[in-house]
Structures are given as structure tokens and as C-alpha cells.
XYZ file of C-alpha atoms in Angstrom:
450
model
C -17.752 -42.862 52.481
C -18.198 -40.310 55.363
C -21.262 -38.709 56.721
C -21.508 -34.947 56.340
C -22.930 -33.956 59.770
C -22.041 -30.369 59.146
C -24.739 -30.295 56.381
C -27.235 -31.948 58.888
C -26.517 -29.047 61.281
C -27.139 -26.589 58.438
C -30.443 -28.296 57.707
C -31.366 -28.164 61.480
C -30.447 -24.465 61.836
C -32.307 -23.417 58.668
C -35.402 -25.423 59.607
C -35.328 -23.707 63.031
C -35.089 -20.247 61.490
C -37.737 -20.869 58.792
C -40.218 -22.229 61.279
C -39.419 -19.427 63.865
C -40.482 -16.906 61.327
C -43.862 -18.540 61.069
C -44.820 -17.432 64.662
C -42.322 -14.766 65.778
C -43.936 -12.029 63.643
C -47.456 -12.713 65.041
C -46.514 -11.229 68.532
C -45.178 -8.071 66.776
C -48.215 -7.198 64.720
C -49.510 -4.530 67.209
C -46.115 -2.817 67.289
C -45.786 -2.984 63.538
C -49.245 -1.422 63.198
C -48.288 1.499 65.547
C -44.784 1.889 64.154
C -45.834 2.098 60.400
C -49.170 3.831 61.254
C -51.391 1.288 59.644
C -54.519 -0.667 60.729
C -54.314 -4.008 62.559
C -55.717 -5.729 59.464
C -52.915 -4.340 57.276
C -50.275 -5.239 59.835
C -51.570 -8.849 59.779
C -50.218 -9.093 56.241
C -46.728 -9.009 57.565
C -47.389 -12.578 58.750
C -49.672 -13.681 55.969
C -47.254 -12.330 53.192
C -44.748 -14.932 54.468
C -47.093 -17.836 55.117
C -48.922 -17.594 51.668
C -45.839 -18.075 49.438
C -44.551 -20.876 51.671
C -47.820 -22.876 51.289
C -48.423 -21.872 47.678
C -44.889 -22.712 46.404
C -44.031 -25.950 48.235
C -45.266 -28.482 45.521
C -44.179 -26.500 42.460
C -40.774 -25.831 44.115
C -40.436 -29.657 44.826
C -40.805 -30.581 41.181
C -38.510 -27.725 40.022
C -35.697 -28.749 42.460
C -35.707 -32.297 41.179
C -34.147 -30.991 38.039
C -31.250 -28.964 39.465
C -28.392 -29.109 41.986
C -28.990 -28.682 45.661
C -25.960 -26.335 46.254
C -27.118 -23.336 44.029
C -30.644 -23.652 45.289
C -29.601 -23.780 48.903
C -27.110 -20.834 48.674
C -29.584 -18.726 46.668
C -32.543 -19.427 49.122
C -30.488 -18.876 52.274
C -28.968 -15.672 50.972
C -32.304 -14.484 49.771
C -33.943 -15.241 53.093
C -31.354 -13.050 54.970
C -31.569 -10.296 52.426
C -35.371 -10.064 52.506
C -35.297 -10.177 56.246
C -32.925 -7.196 56.311
C -35.249 -5.376 53.918
C -38.208 -6.080 56.156
C -36.415 -4.668 59.097
C -35.720 -1.481 57.168
C -39.228 -0.957 55.955
C -40.307 2.631 56.032
C -43.963 1.783 55.136
C -46.305 -1.153 55.027
C -46.189 -1.929 51.303
C -42.337 -2.338 51.490
C -42.638 -4.766 54.396
C -45.267 -6.799 52.713
C -43.229 -7.180 49.515
C -40.095 -8.105 51.504
C -42.083 -10.768 53.385
C -43.400 -12.245 50.147
C -39.829 -12.490 49.003
C -38.722 -14.062 52.352
C -41.697 -16.521 52.132
C -40.625 -17.588 48.591
C -37.113 -18.295 49.864
C -38.559 -20.130 52.851
C -40.495 -22.505 50.542
C -37.318 -23.564 48.857
C -35.689 -24.097 52.265
C -38.509 -26.180 53.569
C -38.292 -28.489 50.548
C -34.481 -28.731 50.595
C -33.892 -29.521 54.275
C -35.043 -33.219 54.174
C -33.320 -33.759 50.833
C -30.104 -32.270 52.217
C -30.188 -34.543 55.180
C -31.091 -37.806 53.328
C -28.213 -37.184 51.046
C -25.669 -36.222 53.645
C -25.502 -39.435 55.656
C -25.486 -43.181 55.186
C -28.827 -45.099 55.499
C -27.760 -46.497 58.845
C -27.547 -42.970 60.261
C -30.772 -41.495 58.741
C -32.888 -41.731 61.866
C -30.357 -39.625 63.935
C -29.755 -37.233 61.068
C -33.436 -36.588 60.207
C -34.275 -36.071 63.870
C -32.247 -32.862 63.779
C -34.391 -30.719 61.472
C -37.509 -32.655 62.518
C -36.996 -31.564 66.104
C -35.503 -28.088 65.604
C -38.113 -26.990 63.043
C -41.137 -27.416 65.395
C -39.106 -26.079 68.314
C -38.530 -22.898 66.297
C -42.259 -22.533 65.748
C -43.031 -23.100 69.363
C -40.378 -20.711 70.661
C -41.301 -17.968 68.274
C -43.755 -16.120 70.526
C -41.293 -16.167 73.490
C -38.316 -14.931 71.518
C -40.558 -12.403 69.803
C -41.814 -11.089 73.131
C -38.261 -10.573 74.441
C -37.205 -8.712 71.383
C -40.249 -6.474 71.447
C -39.697 -5.623 75.111
C -36.052 -4.682 74.837
C -35.159 -3.864 71.146
C -38.410 -3.178 69.121
C -40.299 -4.805 66.266
C -37.569 -4.416 63.531
C -35.355 -6.848 65.472
C -37.903 -9.554 64.986
C -36.737 -9.696 61.370
C -32.955 -9.032 62.089
C -32.517 -11.725 64.801
C -32.488 -14.578 62.152
C -29.911 -13.013 59.857
C -26.709 -14.146 61.837
C -28.024 -17.877 61.685
C -28.546 -17.623 58.011
C -25.047 -16.063 57.332
C -23.469 -18.815 59.476
C -25.434 -21.589 57.576
C -24.444 -19.881 54.253
C -20.805 -19.994 55.140
C -20.979 -23.663 56.209
C -22.862 -24.677 53.160
C -20.570 -22.749 50.813
C -17.550 -24.659 52.254
C -19.008 -28.100 52.857
C -21.167 -28.614 49.665
C -19.405 -29.564 46.367
C -20.545 -28.265 43.026
C -23.349 -30.476 42.007
C -25.222 -28.856 39.189
C -26.143 -25.445 37.668
C -29.063 -23.199 38.462
C -32.120 -23.752 36.366
C -34.698 -21.082 35.934
C -38.339 -21.945 36.512
C -40.269 -22.973 33.375
C -43.874 -22.536 32.217
C -44.860 -25.748 34.012
C -43.681 -24.231 37.269
C -45.753 -21.118 36.741
C -48.878 -23.191 35.771
C -48.431 -25.330 38.942
C -48.061 -22.281 41.125
C -51.173 -20.709 39.684
C -53.244 -23.924 40.233
C -52.011 -25.757 43.334
C -50.520 -22.503 44.850
C -53.720 -20.731 44.376
C -55.911 -23.473 45.772
C -53.696 -23.951 48.962
C -53.481 -20.190 49.463
C -57.227 -19.838 49.342
C -57.477 -22.612 51.939
C -54.971 -20.816 54.221
C -56.787 -17.531 53.926
C -60.156 -19.168 54.592
C -58.913 -20.828 57.829
C -56.842 -17.876 58.972
C -59.335 -15.051 58.286
C -62.694 -16.990 58.063
C -63.730 -16.867 61.717
C -67.009 -14.993 61.711
C -66.420 -13.747 58.181
C -68.529 -15.682 55.675
C -66.949 -14.054 52.570
C -63.569 -15.678 53.579
C -65.121 -18.978 54.399
C -66.443 -19.119 50.767
C -62.791 -19.427 49.618
C -62.645 -22.862 51.248
C -65.416 -23.936 48.969
C -63.629 -22.501 45.905
C -60.135 -23.931 46.727
C -60.824 -27.557 45.446
C -61.440 -26.286 41.913
C -57.872 -25.296 40.981
C -56.506 -28.264 43.128
C -58.712 -30.721 41.225
C -57.655 -29.207 37.882
C -53.973 -29.523 38.875
C -54.352 -33.082 40.023
C -55.953 -34.109 36.745
C -53.249 -32.341 34.630
C -49.584 -32.787 33.816
C -48.519 -31.064 36.948
C -50.337 -33.156 39.413
C -50.211 -36.629 37.847
C -46.450 -37.133 38.298
C -46.741 -36.084 42.012
C -49.486 -38.464 42.823
C -47.787 -41.189 40.846
C -44.663 -40.994 42.873
C -46.543 -41.165 46.175
C -48.597 -44.096 44.848
C -45.529 -45.978 43.590
C -43.704 -45.613 46.874
C -46.737 -46.246 49.037
C -46.475 -42.985 50.891
C -50.020 -41.814 51.111
C -50.625 -43.326 54.548
C -47.440 -41.838 55.975
C -48.493 -38.426 54.632
C -51.799 -38.787 56.313
C -49.991 -39.491 59.596
C -47.898 -36.392 59.212
C -51.001 -34.327 58.636
C -52.856 -35.917 61.493
C -50.103 -35.434 64.079
C -49.581 -31.834 63.039
C -53.350 -31.150 63.231
C -53.569 -32.792 66.604
C -50.707 -30.784 68.012
C -51.970 -27.476 66.693
C -55.461 -28.042 67.842
C -54.145 -29.048 71.384
C -51.845 -26.010 71.638
C -54.624 -23.722 70.733
C -57.231 -25.215 73.071
C -54.900 -25.490 76.137
C -53.618 -22.007 75.946
C -57.040 -20.484 75.431
C -58.755 -22.634 78.126
C -55.988 -21.928 80.741
C -56.038 -18.160 80.388
C -59.755 -17.576 79.496
C -61.641 -20.249 81.521
C -59.201 -21.046 84.320
C -57.848 -17.604 84.998
C -54.209 -18.692 84.707
C -51.789 -15.884 84.058
C -50.131 -15.512 80.619
C -46.684 -16.325 82.229
C -47.943 -19.470 83.924
C -49.715 -20.535 80.654
C -46.556 -20.063 78.723
C -44.519 -22.058 81.009
C -47.151 -24.806 81.071
C -47.231 -25.134 77.365
C -43.340 -25.195 77.194
C -43.599 -28.685 78.628
C -44.469 -29.897 75.225
C -41.315 -28.558 73.374
C -39.215 -29.506 76.335
C -40.373 -33.168 75.998
C -39.854 -33.019 72.275
C -36.358 -31.552 72.478
C -35.250 -34.224 74.947
C -36.772 -37.180 72.895
C -35.767 -35.965 69.424
C -32.081 -37.227 69.558
C -33.236 -40.339 71.463
C -35.738 -41.146 68.740
C -33.136 -40.953 66.028
C -30.700 -43.303 67.805
C -33.398 -45.757 68.593
C -34.754 -45.731 64.937
C -31.150 -46.473 63.635
C -30.919 -49.406 66.009
C -34.400 -50.931 65.978
C -35.931 -49.637 62.751
C -37.699 -46.424 61.659
C -41.335 -47.717 61.708
C -41.438 -49.157 65.213
C -39.981 -46.036 66.735
C -42.283 -43.798 64.718
C -45.304 -45.713 65.708
C -44.277 -45.764 69.367
C -43.846 -42.078 69.374
C -47.306 -41.416 67.692
C -48.829 -43.668 70.328
C -47.212 -41.755 73.163
C -48.424 -38.465 71.659
C -51.930 -39.808 71.419
C -51.762 -41.075 75.004
C -50.713 -37.592 76.302
C -53.504 -35.926 74.397
C -56.069 -38.476 75.613
C -55.013 -37.944 79.198
C -55.966 -34.275 78.847
C -59.657 -35.069 78.114
C -60.791 -36.350 81.617
C -59.229 -33.439 83.434
C -62.700 -31.901 83.888
C -63.229 -28.274 84.978
C -60.466 -27.979 87.449
C -57.271 -27.679 85.475
C -53.919 -26.941 87.233
C -50.710 -26.121 85.345
C -48.776 -29.153 86.822
C -51.680 -31.540 85.762
C -51.510 -30.183 82.284
C -47.815 -29.877 82.032
C -46.820 -33.501 82.611
C -49.435 -34.626 80.099
C -48.115 -32.223 77.513
C -44.593 -33.386 78.311
C -45.590 -37.007 77.576
C -47.103 -35.848 74.246
C -44.005 -33.917 73.506
C -41.811 -37.014 74.191
C -43.871 -38.873 71.637
C -43.689 -36.190 69.105
C -39.885 -36.058 69.469
C -39.563 -39.837 69.195
C -41.741 -39.925 65.980
C -40.623 -36.871 64.175
C -37.312 -37.881 62.706
C -38.107 -41.558 62.065
C -41.315 -40.649 60.196
C -39.443 -38.069 58.111
C -36.711 -40.679 57.357
C -39.299 -43.279 56.626
C -40.933 -41.050 54.009
C -37.760 -39.679 52.356
C -36.073 -43.043 52.368
C -38.996 -44.372 50.313
C -38.679 -41.681 47.673
C -37.203 -42.518 44.258
C -33.760 -40.982 43.978
C -34.796 -38.568 41.215
C -37.961 -37.383 43.089
C -36.677 -36.677 46.618
C -37.447 -33.032 46.335
C -40.961 -33.696 45.176
C -41.561 -36.050 48.173
C -39.972 -33.495 50.513
C -42.401 -30.848 49.320
C -45.356 -33.137 49.778
C -44.471 -33.878 53.361
C -44.080 -30.158 54.111
C -47.526 -29.554 52.491
C -49.141 -32.198 54.688
C -47.531 -30.754 57.791
C -48.500 -27.182 56.887
C -52.137 -28.124 56.270
C -52.184 -29.941 59.547
C -50.895 -26.845 61.398
C -53.551 -24.704 59.608
C -56.655 -26.859 59.897
C -56.021 -28.042 63.495
C -56.876 -24.758 65.248
C -59.777 -24.206 62.750
C -61.314 -27.546 63.547
C -60.824 -27.148 67.226
C -62.619 -23.790 67.071
C -65.587 -25.428 65.252
C -65.688 -28.283 67.777
C -65.579 -25.763 70.567
C -68.445 -23.728 69.135
C -70.652 -26.845 68.431
C -70.089 -28.181 71.943
C -70.844 -24.885 73.659
C -68.881 -23.087 76.274
C -69.201 -25.621 79.036
C -67.744 -28.549 77.088
C -65.816 -26.593 74.386
C -62.392 -27.349 75.656
C -63.083 -31.026 76.065
C -64.582 -31.149 72.520
C -61.474 -29.551 71.144
C -59.103 -31.769 72.941
C -61.004 -34.798 71.948
C -60.615 -33.868 68.324
C -56.826 -33.279 68.850
C -56.478 -36.692 70.541
C -58.493 -38.468 67.740
C -56.207 -36.951 65.104
C -53.184 -38.252 66.921
C -54.715 -41.682 67.391
C -55.432 -41.798 63.712
C -51.673 -41.487 62.960
C -50.819 -44.642 64.845
C -52.412 -47.153 62.342
C -51.407 -45.032 59.399
C -47.797 -45.369 60.428
C -48.027 -48.955 61.585
C -49.373 -50.260 58.309
C -46.378 -50.717 55.945
C -46.481 -49.302 52.510
C -44.969 -50.805 49.429
C -41.257 -51.617 49.420
C -39.181 -48.402 49.603
C -37.457 -47.100 46.453
C -33.770 -47.138 46.748
C -32.035 -43.665 47.418
C -28.441 -43.767 46.479
C -25.908 -43.290 49.199
C -23.953 -39.983 49.295
C -20.347 -39.893 48.185
C -17.566 -37.429 48.843
C -18.369 -35.829 45.368
C -22.177 -35.433 45.555
C -24.763 -34.574 48.208
C -27.714 -33.707 46.021
C -30.062 -34.882 43.347
């Protein structure tokens, strides 16, 4: 039996592209507003129209993909992502752009669920740490480099290239997947259960995203956060939610999902507070702030491959716990900086936290996916992505609330304390073992999917 590292590379590239799209469009909203002659509020939907379907469809897509082959789903989602990206770049008016972005978000939801499934099926168990570290590292790096890449494209080529830049990567991934992946099942159209799950869990999660994204200073949007639990509770109690929670309970994965959410929330809160405090309170230039914050992805990129190798040699859980502890230590060291921040003082602490995130990302993902029952890997892949997406969404919102409660003088420290506590919470959640992992069959030369 041989490992299919080309499919691991495909998963890494698509993870990078899909996460890049989460942030790259945000820097182009002003140019989109001017180019299409619409308000800033309307232009904001170029980003939200992508993010909403991603969050809303993750769980329904996971259950749907458990019943079909990986190859047709991957090819269709990758091709669709590229096609809708081209349509977005050609948009003559805002409605066209928003519809294209909704389509791209739907394809991205499928890709997010498929990436860990593709990796876990592509290599032997002994290589899962290294393999899972590829998309687990490249995905967050895509999100963090999005603003920088978007800024360069806006300065030199214009806002339409924000949508076109990802297409070559999608076409290359499509060609590699077409050649490397064997036939493994037919396409299966979504059924009524999929539609019901989308309305309930998708609607509830979409309301949460809207509330956290648009709710600052706008009470009507905040009310959505109070209404969101209703459809989610209904789904959890029904035939759509019970199998999902049953899988997580049987495999003992609730604590690991909590750790994923906590680390994502801690990172997102830290990123928000540091960038805002450096520029607004310390008077650091935008360029210096950007270079300072880049210390985190630099540390993460360096540690990602190392974390995978260490995990394959010494075990997934010890490396995941060590990485989470380093992330927590880096964030804790930011708190006593006081009022006199300097970019070098902040940068080395962010680098330490990034090293920890790089060490823990792949092993944590492999730990979760390795415990998933063979017939439910897509479902578990989707729940991990939901936990991470919720963390990225609620982190800045909670940091904003902590900042406001503490006042302008201690706001940054309060936000950083919240971020550090979230990262600290992940350490015991990962350290406590769950139930024995369900066996996931090793891939063979004839199959790489569910």
C-alpha cells in the first residue's frame, strides 16, 4: 500500500484557497462599492454571501457526503468554485456578484468538509500527523495572508482580480485530482433530509454569523443571536441532529471539538485586539502593524511540518497538547506588556503563539478524524469545521465586548486576557483522552474515499 501525497497536496492547496477567500474580499469592499456604484452596506454582501453558505451548509453537507463518493464531490466542488469565481470577477452589477458569491460559498462548504476526509484516506495511519498538518497549516495561512494578497492586487490590478487569482490553483488541483483519484462512487443528489437540515441548522448558524458580524451597535441584529438557538435546538432534537451528536458521543470527540473552538476563538480575538491596539492606541503604522502580526503565521508555517513529524513519532495527543500550551503561553505573555507596546516585543510573543498553533493544528485534526467511524468521516469533518468557524466568528465579538466592559484604558488587556483564557482552556480539553478511537480503514490503491 502506498501513500497518495499528491492528494494531500491537493487538500492543502484547496484549503489555502478556500480560507484565502474568507478574508481577501474584505479589503476590496470599498473598491467594489465604487466600481459597481453601490453603497458600502451592499458591497459588504460580497463577503457575507460567501461566508453565510459556508457556515450554513457545513453540517448538512457532512451527512450528505457520507453517502457518496469523494471523487465526484471533489471535482464538482472544485470546478464550481473556479466557475463562480470567474462569474464574480465578471459581475456587471451587485446582484450578479452576490449570487456568484453564494454559489462559491456553497462549493467552499463542500471543500471544507472534504479536505480532512481526503487526507485521512490518502495515507497510512503512521503518516497522518504529517499529512494532516498540510491542510491544517495552509488553511489558516490562507486566511491570514488574504488581506496582504488582496491589497497587492487592488494596488496593481483592480478588485476583479481578487476573484480571479484563485482560479489557476483550482484548475491545477482539479487536474491533479482527476488524474490521481480513482472512481469511487456515483454522485448522489441531496434529499429532503438535506434540505430540512439546511433550513434548521443552516438557518440557526447563519443567524449567529449575522448577529456577530453586523450586530455591533445595532440591536436589531443582536436579537438574531437570541433567536438562533431555536432552530438549532429543533435540529438537535430531530432526526437530523441525533445521528451527528451520537457519532461525536460514541467517539468521545466533544472535548476535542471544544479545544478546536477555543483555539480558534483565542487566535481570532488576539488578532483583532493586537492589530487594533497597535494602530489606534500606540500609533504604529499600518505597514509596521502588518509586519508585526505576520510573526504569528511565520511561526505557524515553520512549526506545521515539524508538528506533523513529531506527532507521527511520539503520538498525536502529546504534540497537540504541547502546541496548545505554547499558544496559550504566547498569548499570556502579551497581557503584562502594559501601555508601552513595541512591535518587536509583540512580534516574538506572537511568533511563540504561532509556533504552538502550527504544532497543534495537524495533530489535533488527525486526532479527531482518526477517531471518526469509517462511515461517518465526512460528518465529523463537518463538525470540526463548524467548531473552527464559530471560534473565528465569536472570538472578535467577545474581545469587543470585553474591551467595552473594561473601558478604553484596560480594554486591550481585557481582550487579550480573554484570548489567553480561551487558549488555556484548550490544553486540558486536549489532554484528557476520549473514548477509544473508532477504526478508520487504511486506504488502498483502489479507494481513497468513503
